[in-house]
CSV table of C-alpha atoms in Angstrom, one decimal:
chain,number,residue,atom,x,y,z
A,1,MET,CA,-172.6,131.1,22.5
A,2,GLN,CA,-168.9,130.5,21.9
A,3,THR,CA,-165.7,130.3,23.8
A,4,ARG,CA,-162.1,129.3,23.4
A,5,ILE,CA,-159.1,128.1,25.5
A,6,GLN,CA,-155.4,127.7,25.0
A,7,SER,CA,-153.3,124.6,25.2
A,8,TYR,CA,-149.8,123.5,24.0
A,9,ILE,CA,-147.8,120.6,22.8
A,10,ARG,CA,-144.1,119.9,23.0
A,11,SER,CA,-142.3,119.6,19.7
A,12,SER,CA,-138.8,119.6,18.4
A,13,TYR,CA,-139.2,123.3,18.1
A,14,GLY,CA,-140.1,123.7,21.7
A,15,ILE,CA,-143.5,124.7,23.1
A,16,GLU,CA,-146.2,125.3,20.4
A,17,PHE,CA,-149.5,126.9,21.5
A,18,ILE,CA,-152.8,125.6,20.2
A,19,THR,CA,-156.1,127.4,20.3
A,20,LEU,CA,-159.2,125.2,21.0
A,21,PHE,CA,-162.6,126.9,20.3
A,22,ALA,CA,-166.2,125.8,20.7
A,23,TYR,CA,-169.6,127.0,20.0
A,24,CYS,CA,-173.2,125.6,20.5
A,25,SER,CA,-176.3,126.1,18.5
A,26,LYS,CA,-180.0,125.2,18.4
A,27,SER,CA,-179.3,122.4,15.8
A,28,VAL,CA,-179.7,118.6,16.2
A,29,PRO,CA,-178.4,118.0,19.8
A,30,GLY,CA,-175.0,116.3,20.0
A,31,LEU,CA,-171.3,116.7,20.6
A,32,ASP,CA,-168.8,116.9,17.7
A,33,ILE,CA,-165.0,117.2,18.0
A,34,VAL,CA,-163.2,118.6,15.0
A,35,GLY,CA,-159.4,118.6,14.4
A,36,LEU,CA,-158.5,115.3,16.0
A,37,PRO,CA,-157.8,112.0,14.2
A,38,GLY,CA,-161.2,110.0,13.8
A,39,SER,CA,-160.8,107.3,16.4
A,40,GLN,CA,-159.2,109.6,19.0
A,41,ALA,CA,-162.0,112.2,18.5
A,42,ARG,CA,-164.6,109.5,19.0
A,43,MET,CA,-162.8,108.2,22.2
A,44,ILE,CA,-162.5,111.6,23.8
A,45,THR,CA,-166.2,112.3,22.9
A,46,GLU,CA,-167.3,109.1,24.7
A,47,LYS,CA,-165.1,110.0,27.7
A,48,ILE,CA,-166.6,113.5,27.9
A,49,HIS,CA,-170.1,112.0,27.7
A,50,TYR,CA,-169.2,109.4,30.4
A,51,LEU,CA,-167.7,112.0,32.8
A,52,THR,CA,-170.7,114.4,32.3
A,53,ARG,CA,-173.3,111.7,32.9
A,54,SER,CA,-171.4,110.1,35.8
A,55,ARG,CA,-171.3,113.5,37.6
A,56,LYS,CA,-175.0,114.2,36.7
A,57,ILE,CA,-174.2,117.4,35.0
A,58,LYS,CA,-177.2,118.7,33.1
A,59,VAL,CA,-176.4,119.6,29.5
A,60,PRO,CA,-178.8,121.7,27.3
A,61,ARG,CA,-180.2,120.0,24.3
A,62,LYS,CA,-178.0,121.8,21.8
A,63,LYS,CA,-175.3,120.9,19.3
A,64,PHE,CA,-171.9,121.4,20.7
A,65,VAL,CA,-168.9,121.7,18.4
A,66,LEU,CA,-165.4,121.6,19.9
A,67,SER,CA,-162.5,122.4,17.6
A,68,VAL,CA,-158.7,122.0,17.8
A,69,ASP,CA,-156.8,124.4,15.6
A,70,HIS,CA,-153.4,122.8,15.1
A,71,ASN,CA,-152.8,123.4,11.3
A,72,LEU,CA,-149.2,124.7,11.7
A,73,ILE,CA,-148.0,121.8,13.9
A,74,ASP,CA,-146.4,118.6,12.6
A,75,GLU,CA,-149.3,116.0,12.3
A,76,LYS,CA,-147.0,113.2,13.7
A,77,THR,CA,-146.0,115.2,16.8
A,78,PHE,CA,-149.6,116.2,17.4
A,79,LYS,CA,-151.0,112.7,17.2
A,80,LYS,CA,-148.6,111.6,19.9
A,81,GLN,CA,-149.9,114.2,22.3
A,82,VAL,CA,-153.6,114.4,21.3
A,83,ASP,CA,-154.6,112.8,24.7
A,84,LYS,CA,-153.4,115.9,26.4
A,85,MET,CA,-156.3,117.8,24.8
A,86,GLU,CA,-158.9,115.8,26.9
A,87,LEU,CA,-159.0,118.4,29.8
A,88,PRO,CA,-159.3,121.5,27.7
A,89,LEU,CA,-162.0,119.9,25.5
A,90,LEU,CA,-164.0,118.9,28.6
A,91,LEU,CA,-163.6,122.3,30.1
A,92,LEU,CA,-164.9,123.9,26.9
A,93,TYR,CA,-167.9,121.6,26.8
A,94,TRP,CA,-168.8,122.1,30.5
A,95,SER,CA,-168.3,125.9,30.1
A,96,LEU,CA,-170.8,126.1,27.2
A,97,ALA,CA,-173.2,123.8,29.1
A,98,GLY,CA,-173.1,126.3,32.1
A,99,ALA,CA,-171.6,123.7,34.4
A,100,LEU,CA,-168.4,125.6,35.4
A,101,PRO,CA,-168.1,128.5,37.9
A,102,ILE,CA,-165.5,130.2,35.7
A,103,LYS,CA,-167.2,131.8,32.8
A,104,ASN,CA,-164.3,133.1,30.7
A,105,LEU,CA,-161.7,130.5,29.6
A,106,GLU,CA,-160.2,132.7,26.9
A,107,ASN,CA,-157.1,133.7,28.8
A,108,CYS,CA,-156.5,130.2,30.3
A,109,LEU,CA,-153.8,127.7,29.3
A,110,VAL,CA,-154.8,124.1,30.0
A,111,ARG,CA,-153.2,120.7,29.1
A,112,GLY,CA,-154.0,117.3,30.6
A,113,ASN,CA,-155.8,114.1,30.1
A,114,LEU,CA,-158.4,112.3,32.3
A,115,SER,CA,-159.1,108.9,33.5
A,116,VAL,CA,-162.7,107.7,33.4
A,117,GLN,CA,-162.7,108.0,37.3
A,118,GLY,CA,-162.1,111.7,36.7
A,119,GLU,CA,-158.4,111.7,37.8
A,120,LEU,CA,-156.4,114.5,36.2
A,121,ILE,CA,-153.0,113.6,34.7
A,122,GLN,CA,-151.3,117.0,34.2
A,123,GLU,CA,-147.7,118.0,33.7
A,124,SER,CA,-146.0,120.3,36.0
A,125,LEU,CA,-144.8,123.7,35.0
A,126,ASP,CA,-141.2,123.4,33.8
A,127,GLU,CA,-138.6,126.1,32.8
A,128,GLU,CA,-139.3,125.6,29.0
A,129,LEU,CA,-142.9,126.2,29.5
A,130,MET,CA,-142.3,129.1,31.8
A,131,GLU,CA,-140.1,130.8,29.2
A,132,SER,CA,-142.7,130.3,26.5
A,133,LEU,CA,-145.4,131.8,28.7
A,134,GLN,CA,-143.3,134.9,29.2
A,135,ASN,CA,-144.0,135.7,25.6
A,136,LYS,CA,-147.8,135.1,26.1
A,137,GLU,CA,-148.4,137.4,29.0
A,138,TYR,CA,-152.2,137.3,28.6
A,139,LEU,CA,-152.4,133.6,29.5
A,140,LYS,CA,-153.1,132.2,32.9
A,141,TYR,CA,-152.2,128.7,33.6
A,142,LEU,CA,-155.2,126.8,35.0
A,143,SER,CA,-153.8,124.2,37.4
A,144,GLN,CA,-155.5,121.6,39.5
A,145,GLU,CA,-155.2,123.9,42.5
A,146,ASP,CA,-157.2,126.7,40.9
A,147,TYR,CA,-160.5,124.9,40.1
A,148,LEU,CA,-160.1,121.2,40.5
A,149,GLU,CA,-160.1,119.4,43.9
A,150,VAL,CA,-157.5,116.8,44.7
A,151,ASN,CA,-156.8,115.8,41.1
A,152,THR,CA,-160.4,114.8,40.6
A,153,ILE,CA,-163.1,116.6,38.7
A,154,ARG,CA,-166.2,116.7,40.9
């Protein structure tokens, strides 16, 4: 099973889109995040585990690999905004685990970070992002009103 989702960062060049992709296999169970700096990957992994367990979401005993493809983006700029990848990574994980009502995330654009209480910290749409989205007509913006209640993941 595999899936992907789109996100973005703000750089000196404007909005740059990033693809996050994930798969699961019948290997040794676990969760790996690839493409993030070491300590940040570990922190986001632990936050995902905590939010999953605190909401009693059942996850199959499989190996889950979540990857952030940001090779063409300036590393320094990316590191400053890596916390904005928390929400898309969580959605990828929960999607593969079968815990989301939406099955296809491939045409969604998501960016945001989460507190351990499950509160969503998300930017609003602005003119710069809307202009960039016009060039990517196939994307839909997944906002808190679409699938998340009252800024809290339930």
